[in-house]
Amino acid sequence: MLDGDDLRSGLNRDLGFSQTDRSENIRRAAEVAKLLVKRGLIVIVATISPLETDRRLARSILSGWPFLEVFIDTPLDVAERRDPKGLYALVRQGRLQSFTGVDAPYEAPRRPNVRIDTTTVDPHDAVDVLLAHLRSR
């Protein structure tokens, strides 16, 4: 699994949150995933990918390899209530800017391969949904 926070604290620590840097973050994650997939691993990339163009780029980088777009669908108000890092509070206080879905754009996937509505599915069941989808392929 390639976790977005882990990537941002290591490989992508030189990137900020401008749109250009966000796109580069997704590109790098896709390139690392491709290296691992080519070696026979199943790779889950857990990042916030706010723009359709970036998700399309990731898919093109992995062209020729299985690629599933999974939309973990959580409404903004629910994400704010669940916020374990307190980031939404910082945004609302004006201490953090360019935050996805608040003051930076977010384009929900139009046709993801898998959509998990976190308001109706708990995390354990969400994993089961994802695994069932993988097994079916």
Tab-separated table of N, CA, C and O in Angstrom:
chain	number	residue	atom	x	y	z
A	1	MET	N	0.842	-1.176	0.000
A	1	MET	CA	0.000	0.000	0.000
A	1	MET	C	0.886	1.237	0.000
A	1	MET	O	1.833	1.317	0.782
A	2	LEU	N	0.568	2.167	-0.865
A	2	LEU	CA	1.233	3.464	-0.902
A	2	LEU	C	0.273	4.479	-0.297
A	2	LEU	O	-0.756	4.808	-0.887
A	3	ASP	N	0.594	4.949	0.885
A	3	ASP	CA	-0.249	5.888	1.606
A	3	ASP	C	0.181	7.317	1.284
A	3	ASP	O	1.371	7.638	1.321
A	4	GLY	N	-0.787	8.160	0.986
A	4	GLY	CA	-0.497	9.531	0.617
A	4	GLY	C	0.292	10.292	1.669
A	4	GLY	O	1.216	11.048	1.340
A	5	ASP	N	-0.038	10.114	2.942
A	5	ASP	CA	0.702	10.803	4.003
A	5	ASP	C	2.152	10.324	4.053
A	5	ASP	O	3.072	11.128	4.245
A	6	ASP	N	2.365	9.020	3.889
A	6	ASP	CA	3.729	8.484	3.895
A	6	ASP	C	4.517	9.017	2.705
A	6	ASP	O	5.689	9.379	2.843
A	7	LEU	N	3.880	9.060	1.538
A	7	LEU	CA	4.561	9.593	0.357
A	7	LEU	C	4.931	11.060	0.561
A	7	LEU	O	6.030	11.493	0.193
A	8	ARG	N	4.023	11.817	1.162
A	8	ARG	CA	4.272	13.252	1.375
A	8	ARG	C	5.371	13.498	2.410
A	8	ARG	O	6.018	14.527	2.396
A	9	SER	N	5.589	12.549	3.320
A	9	SER	CA	6.634	12.750	4.329
A	9	SER	C	7.985	12.208	3.861
A	9	SER	O	8.989	12.400	4.528
A	10	GLY	N	8.012	11.544	2.714
A	10	GLY	CA	9.261	11.002	2.196
A	10	GLY	C	9.503	11.415	0.767
A	10	GLY	O	9.991	12.511	0.489
A	11	LEU	N	9.145	10.543	-0.150
A	11	LEU	CA	9.388	10.751	-1.573
A	11	LEU	C	8.906	12.112	-2.081
A	11	LEU	O	9.559	12.750	-2.893
A	12	ASN	N	7.777	12.560	-1.593
A	12	ASN	CA	7.167	13.796	-2.096
A	12	ASN	C	7.254	14.959	-1.110
A	12	ASN	O	6.485	15.911	-1.196
A	13	ARG	N	8.198	14.889	-0.201
A	13	ARG	CA	8.288	15.945	0.822
A	13	ARG	C	8.648	17.312	0.247
A	13	ARG	O	8.459	18.334	0.898
A	14	ASP	N	9.150	17.332	-0.985
A	14	ASP	CA	9.485	18.612	-1.623
A	14	ASP	C	8.273	19.286	-2.254
A	14	ASP	O	8.389	20.388	-2.777
A	15	LEU	N	7.122	18.636	-2.191
A	15	LEU	CA	5.920	19.180	-2.838
A	15	LEU	C	5.020	19.885	-1.836
A	15	LEU	O	4.852	19.428	-0.707
A	16	GLY	N	4.428	20.961	-2.287
A	16	GLY	CA	3.449	21.672	-1.481
A	16	GLY	C	2.047	21.282	-1.907
A	16	GLY	O	1.816	20.156	-2.358
A	17	PHE	N	1.129	22.232	-1.819
A	17	PHE	CA	-0.261	21.934	-2.133
A	17	PHE	C	-0.813	22.821	-3.246
A	17	PHE	O	-2.026	22.946	-3.399
A	18	SER	N	0.076	23.391	-4.033
A	18	SER	CA	-0.388	24.092	-5.227
A	18	SER	C	-0.967	23.046	-6.177
A	18	SER	O	-0.697	21.844	-6.034
A	19	GLN	N	-1.735	23.489	-7.155
A	19	GLN	CA	-2.309	22.517	-8.099
A	19	GLN	C	-1.208	21.762	-8.839
A	19	GLN	O	-1.308	20.559	-9.065
A	20	THR	N	-0.145	22.447	-9.200
A	20	THR	CA	0.973	21.794	-9.888
A	20	THR	C	1.598	20.728	-8.999
A	20	THR	O	1.876	19.607	-9.446
A	21	ASP	N	1.813	21.038	-7.722
A	21	ASP	CA	2.406	20.077	-6.797
A	21	ASP	C	1.461	18.910	-6.512
A	21	ASP	O	1.892	17.759	-6.392
A	22	ARG	N	0.181	19.191	-6.418
A	22	ARG	CA	-0.785	18.098	-6.200
A	22	ARG	C	-0.759	17.126	-7.384
A	22	ARG	O	-0.781	15.908	-7.198
A	23	SER	N	-0.701	17.660	-8.581
A	23	SER	CA	-0.643	16.806	-9.772
A	23	SER	C	0.643	15.990	-9.795
A	23	SER	O	0.635	14.804	-10.129
A	24	GLU	N	1.741	16.610	-9.439
A	24	GLU	CA	3.017	15.898	-9.388
A	24	GLU	C	2.999	14.805	-8.328
A	24	GLU	O	3.559	13.720	-8.519
A	25	ASN	N	2.345	15.060	-7.230
A	25	ASN	CA	2.198	14.053	-6.176
A	25	ASN	C	1.508	12.797	-6.716
A	25	ASN	O	1.964	11.674	-6.482
A	26	ILE	N	0.427	12.993	-7.447
A	26	ILE	CA	-0.317	11.868	-8.021
A	26	ILE	C	0.523	11.175	-9.095
A	26	ILE	O	0.574	9.946	-9.165
A	27	ARG	N	1.224	11.937	-9.909
A	27	ARG	CA	2.074	11.345	-10.953
A	27	ARG	C	3.150	10.455	-10.333
A	27	ARG	O	3.359	9.322	-10.756
A	28	ARG	N	3.812	10.950	-9.317
A	28	ARG	CA	4.862	10.161	-8.663
A	28	ARG	C	4.299	8.895	-8.031
A	28	ARG	O	4.904	7.824	-8.111
A	29	ALA	N	3.154	9.012	-7.380
A	29	ALA	CA	2.529	7.841	-6.772
A	29	ALA	C	2.222	6.791	-7.840
A	29	ALA	O	2.454	5.589	-7.637
A	30	ALA	N	1.720	7.230	-8.983
A	30	ALA	CA	1.405	6.303	-10.073
A	30	ALA	C	2.674	5.652	-10.626
A	30	ALA	O	2.682	4.457	-10.939
A	31	GLU	N	3.738	6.412	-10.731
A	31	GLU	CA	5.004	5.853	-11.237
A	31	GLU	C	5.558	4.802	-10.280
A	31	GLU	O	6.046	3.752	-10.711
A	32	VAL	N	5.492	5.051	-8.983
A	32	VAL	CA	5.951	4.064	-7.999
A	32	VAL	C	5.058	2.826	-8.061
A	32	VAL	O	5.544	1.691	-8.042
A	33	ALA	N	3.751	3.043	-8.158
A	33	ALA	CA	2.828	1.916	-8.268
A	33	ALA	C	3.153	1.069	-9.492
A	33	ALA	O	3.151	-0.171	-9.429
A	34	LYS	N	3.469	1.716	-10.588
A	34	LYS	CA	3.807	0.989	-11.819
A	34	LYS	C	5.043	0.114	-11.614
A	34	LYS	O	5.070	-1.050	-12.051
A	35	LEU	N	6.055	0.643	-10.962
A	35	LEU	CA	7.263	-0.153	-10.687
A	35	LEU	C	6.926	-1.413	-9.885
A	35	LEU	O	7.445	-2.501	-10.158
A	36	LEU	N	6.044	-1.260	-8.912
A	36	LEU	CA	5.673	-2.394	-8.064
A	36	LEU	C	4.776	-3.390	-8.799
A	36	LEU	O	4.945	-4.603	-8.675
A	37	VAL	N	3.835	-2.871	-9.574
A	37	VAL	CA	2.928	-3.733	-10.341
A	37	VAL	C	3.715	-4.567	-11.350
A	37	VAL	O	3.447	-5.753	-11.547
A	38	LYS	N	4.706	-3.946	-11.972
A	38	LYS	CA	5.530	-4.664	-12.954
A	38	LYS	C	6.282	-5.828	-12.311
A	38	LYS	O	6.702	-6.747	-13.004
A	39	ARG	N	6.423	-5.803	-11.002
A	39	ARG	CA	7.093	-6.878	-10.281
A	39	ARG	C	6.112	-7.870	-9.671
A	39	ARG	O	6.474	-8.697	-8.861
A	40	GLY	N	4.844	-7.735	-10.069
A	40	GLY	CA	3.847	-8.728	-9.679
A	40	GLY	C	3.060	-8.429	-8.420
A	40	GLY	O	2.324	-9.289	-7.949
A	41	LEU	N	3.190	-7.234	-7.877
A	41	LEU	CA	2.470	-6.904	-6.653
A	41	LEU	C	1.126	-6.260	-6.964
A	41	LEU	O	0.968	-5.600	-7.986
A	42	ILE	N	0.200	-6.448	-6.075
A	42	ILE	CA	-1.059	-5.708	-6.106
A	42	ILE	C	-0.817	-4.470	-5.254
A	42	ILE	O	-0.408	-4.577	-4.094
A	43	VAL	N	-1.035	-3.302	-5.825
A	43	VAL	CA	-0.710	-2.050	-5.145
A	43	VAL	C	-1.986	-1.245	-4.918
A	43	VAL	O	-2.759	-1.023	-5.850
A	44	ILE	N	-2.167	-0.820	-3.697
A	44	ILE	CA	-3.251	0.098	-3.371
A	44	ILE	C	-2.609	1.457	-3.115
A	44	ILE	O	-1.710	1.577	-2.277
A	45	VAL	N	-3.045	2.452	-3.859
A	45	VAL	CA	-2.542	3.812	-3.686
A	45	VAL	C	-3.651	4.609	-3.005
A	45	VAL	O	-4.708	4.819	-3.589
A	46	ALA	N	-3.400	4.999	-1.771
A	46	ALA	CA	-4.402	5.709	-0.978
A	46	ALA	C	-4.029	7.190	-0.921
A	46	ALA	O	-3.280	7.620	-0.047
A	47	THR	N	-4.520	7.941	-1.903
A	47	THR	CA	-4.260	9.381	-1.953
A	47	THR	C	-5.559	10.113	-2.238
A	47	THR	O	-6.505	9.533	-2.768
A	48	ILE	N	-5.560	11.367	-1.898
A	48	ILE	CA	-6.647	12.232	-2.342
A	48	ILE	C	-6.262	12.692	-3.742
A	48	ILE	O	-5.203	13.276	-3.932
A	49	SER	N	-7.082	12.361	-4.696
A	49	SER	CA	-6.841	12.728	-6.101
A	49	SER	C	-7.998	13.617	-6.534
A	49	SER	O	-8.973	13.129	-7.106
A	50	PRO	N	-7.895	14.902	-6.281
A	50	PRO	CA	-9.066	15.760	-6.432
A	50	PRO	C	-9.520	16.077	-7.850
A	50	PRO	O	-10.658	16.467	-8.038
A	51	LEU	N	-8.636	15.891	-8.828
A	51	LEU	CA	-9.017	16.296	-10.186
A	51	LEU	C	-9.072	15.115	-11.145
A	51	LEU	O	-8.217	14.223	-11.115
A	52	GLU	N	-10.061	15.154	-12.011
A	52	GLU	CA	-10.222	14.111	-13.030
A	52	GLU	C	-8.973	14.000	-13.901
A	52	GLU	O	-8.552	12.904	-14.263
A	53	THR	N	-8.358	15.116	-14.250
A	53	THR	CA	-7.166	15.071	-15.111
A	53	THR	C	-6.032	14.295	-14.451
A	53	THR	O	-5.316	13.563	-15.133
A	54	ASP	N	-5.872	14.438	-13.152
A	54	ASP	CA	-4.813	13.705	-12.444
A	54	ASP	C	-5.126	12.213	-12.374
A	54	ASP	O	-4.237	11.371	-12.512
A	55	ARG	N	-6.388	11.889	-12.158
A	55	ARG	CA	-6.766	10.456	-12.126
A	55	ARG	C	-6.587	9.833	-13.511
A	55	ARG	O	-6.147	8.692	-13.646
A	56	ARG	N	-6.895	10.600	-14.549
A	56	ARG	CA	-6.691	10.123	-15.920
A	56	ARG	C	-5.201	9.901	-16.196
A	56	ARG	O	-4.805	8.916	-16.821
A	57	LEU	N	-4.357	10.810	-15.713
A	57	LEU	CA	-2.915	10.659	-15.867
A	57	LEU	C	-2.426	9.400	-15.163
A	57	LEU	O	-1.642	8.628	-15.734
A	58	ALA	N	-2.873	9.167	-13.944
A	58	ALA	CA	-2.468	7.962	-13.211
A	58	ALA	C	-2.866	6.708	-13.989
A	58	ALA	O	-2.077	5.762	-14.122
A	59	ARG	N	-4.085	6.711	-14.511
A	59	ARG	CA	-4.551	5.566	-15.300
A	59	ARG	C	-3.670	5.373	-16.539
A	59	ARG	O	-3.316	4.257	-16.892
A	60	SER	N	-3.265	6.463	-17.184
A	60	SER	CA	-2.439	6.345	-18.395
A	60	SER	C	-1.032	5.843	-18.059
A	60	SER	O	-0.449	5.089	-18.836
A	61	ILE	N	-0.493	6.245	-16.928
A	61	ILE	CA	0.825	5.757	-16.509
A	61	ILE	C	0.788	4.250	-16.310
A	61	ILE	O	1.735	3.534	-16.638
A	62	LEU	N	-0.321	3.750	-15.814
A	62	LEU	CA	-0.471	2.315	-15.578
A	62	LEU	C	-1.156	1.609	-16.738
A	62	LEU	O	-1.649	0.491	-16.590
A	63	SER	N	-1.156	2.248	-17.884
A	63	SER	CA	-1.769	1.666	-19.077
A	63	SER	C	-1.177	0.283	-19.341
A	63	SER	O	0.029	0.079	-19.272
A	64	GLY	N	-2.045	-0.657	-19.635
A	64	GLY	CA	-1.596	-2.022	-19.882
A	64	GLY	C	-1.603	-2.885	-18.627
A	64	GLY	O	-1.372	-4.090	-18.696
A	65	TRP	N	-1.840	-2.273	-17.488
A	65	TRP	CA	-1.907	-2.992	-16.219
A	65	TRP	C	-3.291	-2.791	-15.625
A	65	TRP	O	-3.920	-1.760	-15.856
A	66	PRO	N	-3.777	-3.737	-14.841
A	66	PRO	CA	-5.092	-3.545	-14.220
A	66	PRO	C	-5.094	-2.289	-13.343
A	66	PRO	O	-4.142	-2.035	-12.612
A	67	PHE	N	-6.145	-1.513	-13.458
A	67	PHE	CA	-6.269	-0.260	-12.719
A	67	PHE	C	-7.712	-0.130	-12.268
A	67	PHE	O	-8.630	-0.174	-13.086
A	68	LEU	N	-7.916	0.005	-10.980
A	68	LEU	CA	-9.250	0.231	-10.442
A	68	LEU	C	-9.279	1.587	-9.746
A	68	LEU	O	-8.446	1.863	-8.889
A	69	GLU	N	-10.233	2.391	-10.126
A	69	GLU	CA	-10.440	3.654	-9.423
A	69	GLU	C	-11.489	3.409	-8.348
A	69	GLU	O	-12.604	2.980	-8.637
A	70	VAL	N	-11.096	3.652	-7.102
A	70	VAL	CA	-11.984	3.442	-5.967
A	70	VAL	C	-12.307	4.805	-5.368
A	70	VAL	O	-11.402	5.562	-5.005
A	71	PHE	N	-13.569	5.105	-5.280
A	71	PHE	CA	-14.037	6.375	-4.735
A	71	PHE	C	-14.545	6.125	-3.323
A	71	PHE	O	-15.576	5.507	-3.130
A	72	ILE	N	-13.785	6.578	-2.344
A	72	ILE	CA	-14.216	6.516	-0.951
A	72	ILE	C	-15.038	7.784	-0.733
A	72	ILE	O	-14.505	8.859	-0.490
A	73	ASP	N	-16.333	7.644	-0.874
A	73	ASP	CA	-17.262	8.769	-0.933
A	73	ASP	C	-17.679	9.193	0.476
A	73	ASP	O	-18.400	8.468	1.158
A	74	THR	N	-17.195	10.355	0.881
A	74	THR	CA	-17.510	10.903	2.196
A	74	THR	C	-17.899	12.361	2.025
A	74	THR	O	-17.078	13.166	1.575
A	75	PRO	N	-19.121	12.727	2.358
A	75	PRO	CA	-19.521	14.129	2.249
A	75	PRO	C	-18.638	15.025	3.122
A	75	PRO	O	-18.115	14.589	4.160
A	76	LEU	N	-18.474	16.261	2.711
A	76	LEU	CA	-17.599	17.198	3.408
A	76	LEU	C	-17.944	17.313	4.891
A	76	LEU	O	-17.055	17.277	5.746
A	77	ASP	N	-19.228	17.443	5.221
A	77	ASP	CA	-19.598	17.610	6.632
A	77	ASP	C	-19.216	16.387	7.460
A	77	ASP	O	-18.806	16.510	8.611
A	78	VAL	N	-19.291	15.205	6.874
A	78	VAL	CA	-18.904	13.978	7.579
A	78	VAL	C	-17.381	13.935	7.740
A	78	VAL	O	-16.871	13.596	8.814
A	79	ALA	N	-16.662	14.303	6.709
A	79	ALA	CA	-15.204	14.339	6.797
A	79	ALA	C	-14.759	15.306	7.892
A	79	ALA	O	-13.833	15.007	8.658
A	80	GLU	N	-15.426	16.442	7.985
A	80	GLU	CA	-15.073	17.411	9.031
A	80	GLU	C	-15.337	16.852	10.423
A	80	GLU	O	-14.519	17.035	11.334
A	81	ARG	N	-16.433	16.154	10.609
A	81	ARG	CA	-16.740	15.565	11.922
A	81	ARG	C	-15.740	14.479	12.295
A	81	ARG	O	-15.428	14.304	13.462
A	82	ARG	N	-15.244	13.738	11.307
A	82	ARG	CA	-14.333	12.625	11.561
A	82	ARG	C	-12.860	13.033	11.598
A	82	ARG	O	-12.016	12.210	11.887
A	83	ASP	N	-12.552	14.246	11.300
A	83	ASP	CA	-11.189	14.739	11.090
A	83	ASP	C	-10.240	14.428	12.258
A	83	ASP	O	-10.223	15.150	13.241
A	84	PRO	N	-9.419	13.372	12.143
A	84	PRO	CA	-8.546	12.994	13.258
A	84	PRO	C	-7.342	13.927	13.439
A	84	PRO	O	-6.755	13.972	14.516
A	85	LYS	N	-6.989	14.665	12.414
A	85	LYS	CA	-5.808	15.530	12.490
A	85	LYS	C	-6.152	16.986	12.800
A	85	LYS	O	-5.254	17.802	12.963
A	86	GLY	N	-7.432	17.318	12.816
A	86	GLY	CA	-7.831	18.692	13.086
A	86	GLY	C	-7.564	19.650	11.940
A	86	GLY	O	-7.522	20.864	12.136
A	87	LEU	N	-7.402	19.125	10.734
A	87	LEU	CA	-7.074	19.978	9.592
A	87	LEU	C	-8.235	20.870	9.167
A	87	LEU	O	-8.026	22.031	8.799
A	88	TYR	N	-9.452	20.327	9.229
A	88	TYR	CA	-10.602	21.148	8.839
A	88	TYR	C	-10.765	22.329	9.787
A	88	TYR	O	-11.116	23.430	9.369
A	89	ALA	N	-10.503	22.118	11.069
A	89	ALA	CA	-10.582	23.222	12.029
A	89	ALA	C	-9.570	24.305	11.666
A	89	ALA	O	-9.891	25.498	11.731
A	90	LEU	N	-8.371	23.900	11.270
A	90	LEU	CA	-7.359	24.875	10.858
A	90	LEU	C	-7.802	25.653	9.627
A	90	LEU	O	-7.575	26.864	9.530
A	91	VAL	N	-8.461	24.958	8.683
A	91	VAL	CA	-8.965	25.630	7.485
A	91	VAL	C	-10.030	26.648	7.881
A	91	VAL	O	-10.003	27.797	7.430
A	92	ARG	N	-10.956	26.246	8.724
A	92	ARG	CA	-12.060	27.134	9.128
A	92	ARG	C	-11.549	28.339	9.920
A	92	ARG	O	-12.157	29.398	9.904
A	93	GLN	N	-10.402	28.174	10.592
A	93	GLN	CA	-9.793	29.285	11.345
A	93	GLN	C	-8.920	30.169	10.444
A	93	GLN	O	-8.359	31.152	10.896
A	94	GLY	N	-8.766	29.780	9.187
A	94	GLY	CA	-7.943	30.539	8.257
A	94	GLY	C	-6.452	30.273	8.405
A	94	GLY	O	-5.629	30.998	7.851
A	95	ARG	N	-6.081	29.224	9.123
A	95	ARG	CA	-4.662	28.919	9.364
A	95	ARG	C	-4.101	27.919	8.359
A	95	ARG	O	-2.903	27.664	8.355
A	96	LEU	N	-4.957	27.362	7.513
A	96	LEU	CA	-4.534	26.413	6.481
A	96	LEU	C	-5.333	26.726	5.231
A	96	LEU	O	-6.547	26.913	5.295
A	97	GLN	N	-4.633	26.811	4.104
A	97	GLN	CA	-5.310	27.177	2.853
A	97	GLN	C	-5.075	26.127	1.785
A	97	GLN	O	-4.231	25.244	1.936
A	98	SER	N	-5.835	26.252	0.707
A	98	SER	CA	-5.770	25.322	-0.428
A	98	SER	C	-6.077	23.903	0.014
A	98	SER	O	-5.368	22.959	-0.323
A	99	PHE	N	-7.156	23.761	0.765
A	99	PHE	CA	-7.543	22.460	1.298
A	99	PHE	C	-8.609	21.845	0.401
A	99	PHE	O	-9.653	22.455	0.153
A	100	THR	N	-8.343	20.651	-0.063
A	100	THR	CA	-9.229	19.963	-1.000
A	100	THR	C	-10.669	19.933	-0.487
A	100	THR	O	-10.926	19.527	0.635
A	101	GLY	N	-11.569	20.373	-1.350
A	101	GLY	CA	-12.990	20.322	-1.049
A	101	GLY	C	-13.515	21.518	-0.279
A	101	GLY	O	-14.721	21.699	-0.161
A	102	VAL	N	-12.607	22.323	0.263
A	102	VAL	CA	-13.031	23.512	1.004
A	102	VAL	C	-12.698	24.751	0.183
A	102	VAL	O	-13.595	25.416	-0.330
A	103	ASP	N	-11.411	25.060	0.039
A	103	ASP	CA	-11.026	26.205	-0.780
A	103	ASP	C	-10.110	25.807	-1.938
A	103	ASP	O	-9.517	26.649	-2.586
A	104	ALA	N	-10.014	24.520	-2.183
A	104	ALA	CA	-9.350	23.988	-3.377
A	104	ALA	C	-10.344	23.032	-4.038
A	104	ALA	O	-11.148	22.404	-3.357
A	105	PRO	N	-10.319	22.947	-5.359
A	105	PRO	CA	-11.350	22.163	-6.054
A	105	PRO	C	-11.294	20.669	-5.741
A	105	PRO	O	-10.235	20.119	-5.438
A	106	TYR	N	-12.472	20.059	-5.825
A	106	TYR	CA	-12.588	18.605	-5.746
A	106	TYR	C	-13.621	18.178	-6.772
A	106	TYR	O	-14.757	18.647	-6.735
A	107	GLU	N	-13.213	17.313	-7.675
A	107	GLU	CA	-14.116	16.769	-8.688
A	107	GLU	C	-14.345	15.297	-8.366
A	107	GLU	O	-13.438	14.480	-8.493
A	108	ALA	N	-15.534	14.987	-7.916
A	108	ALA	CA	-15.847	13.589	-7.584
A	108	ALA	C	-15.745	12.732	-8.844
A	108	ALA	O	-16.123	13.181	-9.936
A	109	PRO	N	-15.215	11.537	-8.711
A	109	PRO	CA	-15.156	10.644	-9.877
A	109	PRO	C	-16.546	10.400	-10.449
A	109	PRO	O	-17.505	10.179	-9.701
A	110	ARG	N	-16.637	10.452	-11.771
A	110	ARG	CA	-17.934	10.251	-12.434
A	110	ARG	C	-18.293	8.776	-12.554
A	110	ARG	O	-19.444	8.399	-12.397
A	111	ARG	N	-17.297	7.960	-12.876
A	111	ARG	CA	-17.559	6.525	-13.077
A	111	ARG	C	-16.432	5.681	-12.462
A	111	ARG	O	-15.695	5.020	-13.184
A	112	PRO	N	-16.308	5.704	-11.129
A	112	PRO	CA	-15.261	4.879	-10.519
A	112	PRO	C	-15.598	3.394	-10.684
A	112	PRO	O	-16.767	3.024	-10.855
A	113	ASN	N	-14.595	2.565	-10.631
A	113	ASN	CA	-14.833	1.121	-10.681
A	113	ASN	C	-15.553	0.640	-9.426
A	113	ASN	O	-16.365	-0.277	-9.484
A	114	VAL	N	-15.219	1.262	-8.309
A	114	VAL	CA	-15.833	0.917	-7.025
A	114	VAL	C	-16.145	2.218	-6.293
A	114	VAL	O	-15.311	3.116	-6.240
A	115	ARG	N	-17.343	2.303	-5.746
A	115	ARG	CA	-17.728	3.452	-4.925
A	115	ARG	C	-18.139	2.926	-3.562
A	115	ARG	O	-18.989	2.042	-3.467
A	116	ILE	N	-17.522	3.459	-2.521
A	116	ILE	CA	-17.859	3.055	-1.160
A	116	ILE	C	-18.363	4.290	-0.427
A	116	ILE	O	-17.633	5.257	-0.239
A	117	ASP	N	-19.626	4.245	-0.049
A	117	ASP	CA	-20.267	5.347	0.669
A	117	ASP	C	-19.991	5.158	2.155
A	117	ASP	O	-20.561	4.283	2.794
A	118	THR	N	-19.112	5.993	2.698
A	118	THR	CA	-18.703	5.809	4.093
A	118	THR	C	-19.775	6.221	5.094
A	118	THR	O	-19.589	6.021	6.291
A	119	THR	N	-20.880	6.779	4.618
A	119	THR	CA	-21.976	7.090	5.541
A	119	THR	C	-22.846	5.867	5.791
A	119	THR	O	-23.638	5.855	6.724
A	120	THR	N	-22.695	4.844	4.943
A	120	THR	CA	-23.516	3.641	5.104
A	120	THR	C	-22.693	2.372	5.282
A	120	THR	O	-23.249	1.335	5.628
A	121	VAL	N	-21.388	2.447	5.050
A	121	VAL	CA	-20.524	1.266	5.139
A	121	VAL	C	-19.414	1.551	6.135
A	121	VAL	O	-18.704	2.551	6.007
A	122	ASP	N	-19.259	0.662	7.139
A	122	ASP	CA	-18.177	0.886	8.099
A	122	ASP	C	-16.851	0.416	7.485
A	122	ASP	O	-16.840	-0.287	6.473
A	123	PRO	N	-15.724	0.829	8.063
A	123	PRO	CA	-14.419	0.516	7.457
A	123	PRO	C	-14.169	-0.965	7.207
A	123	PRO	O	-13.620	-1.333	6.163
A	124	HIS	N	-14.570	-1.835	8.120
A	124	HIS	CA	-14.343	-3.271	7.923
A	124	HIS	C	-15.142	-3.798	6.739
A	124	HIS	O	-14.637	-4.587	5.936
A	125	ASP	N	-16.387	-3.358	6.630
A	125	ASP	CA	-17.213	-3.773	5.495
A	125	ASP	C	-16.687	-3.177	4.189
A	125	ASP	O	-16.780	-3.807	3.139
A	126	ALA	N	-16.131	-1.978	4.258
A	126	ALA	CA	-15.559	-1.356	3.060
A	126	ALA	C	-14.406	-2.199	2.527
A	126	ALA	O	-14.276	-2.397	1.309
A	127	VAL	N	-13.583	-2.705	3.416
A	127	VAL	CA	-12.484	-3.591	2.991
A	127	VAL	C	-13.057	-4.835	2.324
A	127	VAL	O	-12.564	-5.276	1.284
A	128	ASP	N	-14.112	-5.394	2.901
A	128	ASP	CA	-14.742	-6.576	2.305
A	128	ASP	C	-15.276	-6.276	0.913
A	128	ASP	O	-15.156	-7.099	0.000
A	129	VAL	N	-15.878	-5.099	0.725
A	129	VAL	CA	-16.385	-4.699	-0.594
A	129	VAL	C	-15.239	-4.642	-1.597
A	129	VAL	O	-15.333	-5.166	-2.711
A	130	LEU	N	-14.162	-4.026	-1.196
A	130	LEU	CA	-13.007	-3.891	-2.084
A	130	LEU	C	-12.401	-5.255	-2.407
A	130	LEU	O	-12.116	-5.559	-3.567
A	131	LEU	N	-12.224	-6.086	-1.403
A	131	LEU	CA	-11.654	-7.426	-1.639
A	131	LEU	C	-12.555	-8.272	-2.543
A	131	LEU	O	-12.072	-8.987	-3.420
A	132	ALA	N	-13.853	-8.178	-2.346
A	132	ALA	CA	-14.786	-8.922	-3.196
A	132	ALA	C	-14.655	-8.460	-4.643
A	132	ALA	O	-14.671	-9.280	-5.573
A	133	HIS	N	-14.508	-7.165	-4.828
A	133	HIS	CA	-14.354	-6.646	-6.190
A	133	HIS	C	-13.061	-7.153	-6.818
A	133	HIS	O	-13.026	-7.552	-7.982
A	134	LEU	N	-11.981	-7.141	-6.058
A	134	LEU	CA	-10.699	-7.648	-6.555
A	134	LEU	C	-10.786	-9.123	-6.910
A	134	LEU	O	-10.292	-9.559	-7.952
A	135	ARG	N	-11.427	-9.895	-6.048
A	135	ARG	CA	-11.571	-11.348	-6.302
A	135	ARG	C	-12.370	-11.612	-7.571
A	135	ARG	O	-12.102	-12.556	-8.294
A	136	SER	N	-13.370	-10.766	-7.824
A	136	SER	CA	-14.223	-10.962	-8.995
A	136	SER	C	-13.466	-10.718	-10.286
A	136	SER	O	-13.874	-11.152	-11.357
A	137	ARG	N	-12.353	-9.996	-10.213
A	137	ARG	CA	-11.561	-9.684	-11.396
A	137	ARG	C	-10.487	-10.728	-11.603
A	137	ARG	O	-9.754	-10.760	-12.520
